[in-house]
Coordinates of N, CA, C and O in Angstrom, one line a residue:
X172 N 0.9 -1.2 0.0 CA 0.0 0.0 0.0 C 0.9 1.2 0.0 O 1.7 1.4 0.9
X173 N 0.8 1.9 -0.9 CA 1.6 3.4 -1.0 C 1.0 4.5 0.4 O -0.1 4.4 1.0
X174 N 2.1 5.4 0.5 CA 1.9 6.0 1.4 C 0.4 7.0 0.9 O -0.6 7.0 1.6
X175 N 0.4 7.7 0.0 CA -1.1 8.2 -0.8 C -2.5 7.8 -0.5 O -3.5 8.4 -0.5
X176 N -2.2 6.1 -0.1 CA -3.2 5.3 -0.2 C -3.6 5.5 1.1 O -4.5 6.2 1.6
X177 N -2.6 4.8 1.8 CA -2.7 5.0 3.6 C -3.1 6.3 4.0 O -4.0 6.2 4.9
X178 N -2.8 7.9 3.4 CA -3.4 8.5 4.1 C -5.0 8.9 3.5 O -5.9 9.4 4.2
X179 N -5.1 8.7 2.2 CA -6.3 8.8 1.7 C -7.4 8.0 3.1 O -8.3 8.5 3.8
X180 N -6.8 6.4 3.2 CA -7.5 5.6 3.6 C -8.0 6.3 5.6 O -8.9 6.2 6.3
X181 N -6.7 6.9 5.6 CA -7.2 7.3 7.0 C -7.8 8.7 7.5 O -8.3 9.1 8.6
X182 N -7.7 9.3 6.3 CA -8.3 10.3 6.3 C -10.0 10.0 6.4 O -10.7 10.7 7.2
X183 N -10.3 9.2 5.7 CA -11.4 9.0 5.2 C -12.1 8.4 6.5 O -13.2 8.8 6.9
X184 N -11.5 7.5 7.2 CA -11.7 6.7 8.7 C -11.8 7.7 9.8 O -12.4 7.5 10.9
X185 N -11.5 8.5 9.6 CA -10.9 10.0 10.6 C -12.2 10.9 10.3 O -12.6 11.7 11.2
X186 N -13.1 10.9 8.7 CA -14.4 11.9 8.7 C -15.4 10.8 9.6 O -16.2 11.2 10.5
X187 N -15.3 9.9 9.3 CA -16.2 9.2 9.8 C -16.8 8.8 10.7 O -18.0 8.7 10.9
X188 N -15.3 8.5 11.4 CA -15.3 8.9 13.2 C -15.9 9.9 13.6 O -16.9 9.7 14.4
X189 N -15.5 11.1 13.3 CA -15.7 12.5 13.2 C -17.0 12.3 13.5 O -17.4 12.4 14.6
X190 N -18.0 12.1 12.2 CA -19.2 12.8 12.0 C -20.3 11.8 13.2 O -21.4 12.1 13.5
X191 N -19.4 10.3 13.7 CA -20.3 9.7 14.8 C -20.1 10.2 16.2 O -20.7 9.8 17.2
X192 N -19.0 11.1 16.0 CA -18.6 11.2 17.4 C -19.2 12.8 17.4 O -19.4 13.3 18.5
X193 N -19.4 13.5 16.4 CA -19.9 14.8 17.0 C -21.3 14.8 17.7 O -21.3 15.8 18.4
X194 N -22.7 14.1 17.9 CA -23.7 14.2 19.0 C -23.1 13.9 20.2 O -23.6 14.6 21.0
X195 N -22.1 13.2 20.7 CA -21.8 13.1 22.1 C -21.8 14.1 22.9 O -21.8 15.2 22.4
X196 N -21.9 13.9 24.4 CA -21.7 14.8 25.0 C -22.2 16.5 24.3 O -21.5 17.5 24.5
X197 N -23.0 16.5 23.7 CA -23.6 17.7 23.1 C -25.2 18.3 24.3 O -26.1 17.5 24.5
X198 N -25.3 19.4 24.7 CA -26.2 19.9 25.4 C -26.4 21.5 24.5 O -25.7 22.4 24.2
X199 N -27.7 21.3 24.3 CA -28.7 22.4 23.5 C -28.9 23.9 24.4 O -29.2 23.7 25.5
X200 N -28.7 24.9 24.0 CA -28.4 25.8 25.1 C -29.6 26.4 25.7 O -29.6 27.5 26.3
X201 N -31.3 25.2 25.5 CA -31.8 25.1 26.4 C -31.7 24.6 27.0 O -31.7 25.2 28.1
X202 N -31.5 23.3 27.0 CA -30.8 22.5 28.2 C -29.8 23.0 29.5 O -29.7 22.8 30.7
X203 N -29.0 23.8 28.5 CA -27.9 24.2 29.4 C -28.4 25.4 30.2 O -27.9 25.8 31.2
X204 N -29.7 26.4 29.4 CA -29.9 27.4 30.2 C -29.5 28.7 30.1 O -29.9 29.7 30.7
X205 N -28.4 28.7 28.8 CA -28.0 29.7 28.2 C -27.9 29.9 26.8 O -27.1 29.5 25.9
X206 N -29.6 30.9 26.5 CA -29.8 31.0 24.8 C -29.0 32.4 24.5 O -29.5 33.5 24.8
X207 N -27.9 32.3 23.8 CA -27.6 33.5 23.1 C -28.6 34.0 21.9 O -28.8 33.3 20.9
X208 N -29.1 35.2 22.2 CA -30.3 35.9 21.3 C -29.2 36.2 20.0 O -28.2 36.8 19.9
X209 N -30.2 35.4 18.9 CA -29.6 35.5 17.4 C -29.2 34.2 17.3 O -28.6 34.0 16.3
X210 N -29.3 33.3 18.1 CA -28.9 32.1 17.4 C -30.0 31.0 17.8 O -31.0 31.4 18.5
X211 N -30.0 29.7 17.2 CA -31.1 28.8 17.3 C -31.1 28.3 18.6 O -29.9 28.2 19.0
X212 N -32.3 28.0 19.5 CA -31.9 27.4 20.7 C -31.5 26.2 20.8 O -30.9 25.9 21.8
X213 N -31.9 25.3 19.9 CA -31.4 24.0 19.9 C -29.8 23.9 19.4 O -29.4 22.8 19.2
X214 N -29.0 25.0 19.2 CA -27.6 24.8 18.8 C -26.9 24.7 19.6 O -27.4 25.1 20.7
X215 N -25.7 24.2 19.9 CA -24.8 23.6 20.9 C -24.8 24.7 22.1 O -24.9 25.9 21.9
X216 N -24.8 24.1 23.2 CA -23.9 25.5 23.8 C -22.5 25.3 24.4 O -21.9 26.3 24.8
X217 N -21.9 24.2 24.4 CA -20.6 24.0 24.5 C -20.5 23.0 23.6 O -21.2 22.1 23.8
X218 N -19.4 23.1 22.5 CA -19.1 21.8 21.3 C -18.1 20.7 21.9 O -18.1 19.5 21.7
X219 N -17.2 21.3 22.4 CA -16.3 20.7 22.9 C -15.4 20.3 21.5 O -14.8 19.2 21.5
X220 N -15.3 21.0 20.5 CA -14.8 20.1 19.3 C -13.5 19.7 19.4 O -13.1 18.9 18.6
X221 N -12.4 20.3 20.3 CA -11.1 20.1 20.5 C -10.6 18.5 21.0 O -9.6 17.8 20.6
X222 N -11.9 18.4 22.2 CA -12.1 17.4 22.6 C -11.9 16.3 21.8 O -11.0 15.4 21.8
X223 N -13.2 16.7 20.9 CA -13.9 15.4 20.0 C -12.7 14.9 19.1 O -12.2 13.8 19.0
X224 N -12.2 16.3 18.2 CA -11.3 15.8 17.4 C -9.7 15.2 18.0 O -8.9 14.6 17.2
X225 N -9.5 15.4 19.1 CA -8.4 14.8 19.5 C -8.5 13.2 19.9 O -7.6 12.3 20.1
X226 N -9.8 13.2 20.0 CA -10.9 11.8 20.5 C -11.0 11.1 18.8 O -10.9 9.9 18.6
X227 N -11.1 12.0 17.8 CA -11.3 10.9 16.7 C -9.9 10.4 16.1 O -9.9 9.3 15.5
X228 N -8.7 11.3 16.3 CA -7.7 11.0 16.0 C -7.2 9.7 16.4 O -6.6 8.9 15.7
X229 N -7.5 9.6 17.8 CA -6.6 8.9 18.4 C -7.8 7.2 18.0 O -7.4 6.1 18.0
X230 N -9.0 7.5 17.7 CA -10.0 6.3 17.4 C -10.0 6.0 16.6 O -10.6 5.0 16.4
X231 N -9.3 6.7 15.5 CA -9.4 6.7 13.7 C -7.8 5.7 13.4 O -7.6 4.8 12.6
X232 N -7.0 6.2 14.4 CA -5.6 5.8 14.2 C -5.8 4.3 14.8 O -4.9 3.6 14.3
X233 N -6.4 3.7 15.6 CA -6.8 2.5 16.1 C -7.7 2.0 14.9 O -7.0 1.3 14.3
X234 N -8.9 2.1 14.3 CA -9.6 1.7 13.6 C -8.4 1.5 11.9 O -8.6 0.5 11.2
X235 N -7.6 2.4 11.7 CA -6.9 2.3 10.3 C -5.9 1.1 11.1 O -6.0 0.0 10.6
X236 N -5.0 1.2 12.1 CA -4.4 -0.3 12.6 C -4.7 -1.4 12.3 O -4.1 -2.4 11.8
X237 N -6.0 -1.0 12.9 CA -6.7 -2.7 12.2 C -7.1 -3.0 11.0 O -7.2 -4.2 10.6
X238 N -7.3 -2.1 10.4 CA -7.4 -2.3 8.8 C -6.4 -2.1 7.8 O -6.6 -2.0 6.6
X239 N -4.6 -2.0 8.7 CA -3.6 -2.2 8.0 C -3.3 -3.1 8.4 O -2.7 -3.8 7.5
X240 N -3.5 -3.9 9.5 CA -3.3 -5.3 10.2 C -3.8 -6.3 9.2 O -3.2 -7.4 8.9
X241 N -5.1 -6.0 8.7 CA -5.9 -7.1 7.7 C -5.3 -6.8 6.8 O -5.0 -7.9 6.2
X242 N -4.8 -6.0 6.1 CA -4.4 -5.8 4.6 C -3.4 -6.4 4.4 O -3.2 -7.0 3.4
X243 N -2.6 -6.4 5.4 CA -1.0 -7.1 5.3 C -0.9 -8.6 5.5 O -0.1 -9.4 4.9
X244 N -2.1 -9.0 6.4 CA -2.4 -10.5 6.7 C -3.2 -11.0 5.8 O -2.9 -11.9 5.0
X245 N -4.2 -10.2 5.9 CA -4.9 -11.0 4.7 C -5.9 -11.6 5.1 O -6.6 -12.4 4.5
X246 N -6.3 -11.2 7.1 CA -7.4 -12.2 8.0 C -8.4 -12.6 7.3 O -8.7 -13.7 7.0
X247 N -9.3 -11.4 6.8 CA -10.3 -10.9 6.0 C -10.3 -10.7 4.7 O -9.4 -9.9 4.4
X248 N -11.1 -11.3 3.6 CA -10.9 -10.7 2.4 C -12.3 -10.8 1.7 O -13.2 -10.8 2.4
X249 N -12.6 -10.8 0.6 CA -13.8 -10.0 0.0 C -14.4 -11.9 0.2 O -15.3 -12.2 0.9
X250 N -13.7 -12.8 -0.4 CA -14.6 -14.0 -0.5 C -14.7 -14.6 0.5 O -14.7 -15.8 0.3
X251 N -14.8 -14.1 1.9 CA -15.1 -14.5 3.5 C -16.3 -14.2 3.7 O -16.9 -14.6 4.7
X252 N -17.1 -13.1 2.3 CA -18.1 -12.1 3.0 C -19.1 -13.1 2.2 O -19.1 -13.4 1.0
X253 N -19.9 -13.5 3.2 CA -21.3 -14.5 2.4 C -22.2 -13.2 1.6 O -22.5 -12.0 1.7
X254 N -22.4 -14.6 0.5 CA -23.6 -13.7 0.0 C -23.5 -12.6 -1.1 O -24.3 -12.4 -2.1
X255 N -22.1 -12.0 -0.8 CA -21.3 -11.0 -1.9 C -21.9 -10.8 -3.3 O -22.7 -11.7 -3.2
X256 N -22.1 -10.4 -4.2 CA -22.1 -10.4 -5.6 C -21.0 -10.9 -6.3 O -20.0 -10.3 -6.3
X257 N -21.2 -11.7 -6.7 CA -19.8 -11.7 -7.8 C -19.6 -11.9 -9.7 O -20.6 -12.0 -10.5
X258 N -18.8 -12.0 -9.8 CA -19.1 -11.4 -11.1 C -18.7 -12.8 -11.6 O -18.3 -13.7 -10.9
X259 N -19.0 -12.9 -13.1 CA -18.6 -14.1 -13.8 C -17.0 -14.4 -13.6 O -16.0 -13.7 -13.4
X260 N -17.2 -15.6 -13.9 CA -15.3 -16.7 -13.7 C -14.9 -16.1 -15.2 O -15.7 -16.1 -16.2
X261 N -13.3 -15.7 -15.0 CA -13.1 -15.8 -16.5 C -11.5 -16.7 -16.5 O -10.9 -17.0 -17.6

């Protein structure tokens, strides 16, 4: 796997993370009690995104491990997956 590939591949593992991990720990700034006038009340009132993203880094860099671990082994491969499509034998 070229280096191009690896970061494409972890990049991509790293939005993903990202976009499951941004509802956490999220409170609405009715909830919290503090609506700033001009914005929606249902919008965050603390994101914590420093948090999060130091949180997906470090979850993204564990989840691409394991999917450099299979690439190089070989644990897992497309014809393990029942059911698959596959295309005519040539």
């Amino acid at each position: 796997m070229s280096w191009g590939a690896s970061i494409a591949i972890y990049f991509i593992i790293w939005w993903l993370v990202l976009f499951a991990a941004l509802p956490f720990g999220v409170r609405s700034q009715i909830e919290a009690g503090d609506v700033t006038q001009g914005t929606e009340h249902g919008a965050p009132h603390q994101p914590y995104m420093l948090r999060k993203v130091i949180w997906t880094t470090v979850i993204a860099g564990l989840f691409f491990a394991l999917y450099y671990v299979n690439y190089t082994t070989g644990f897992i491969t497309l014809d393990d997956i029942p059911l698959l499509p596959r295309g005519p034998k040539l």
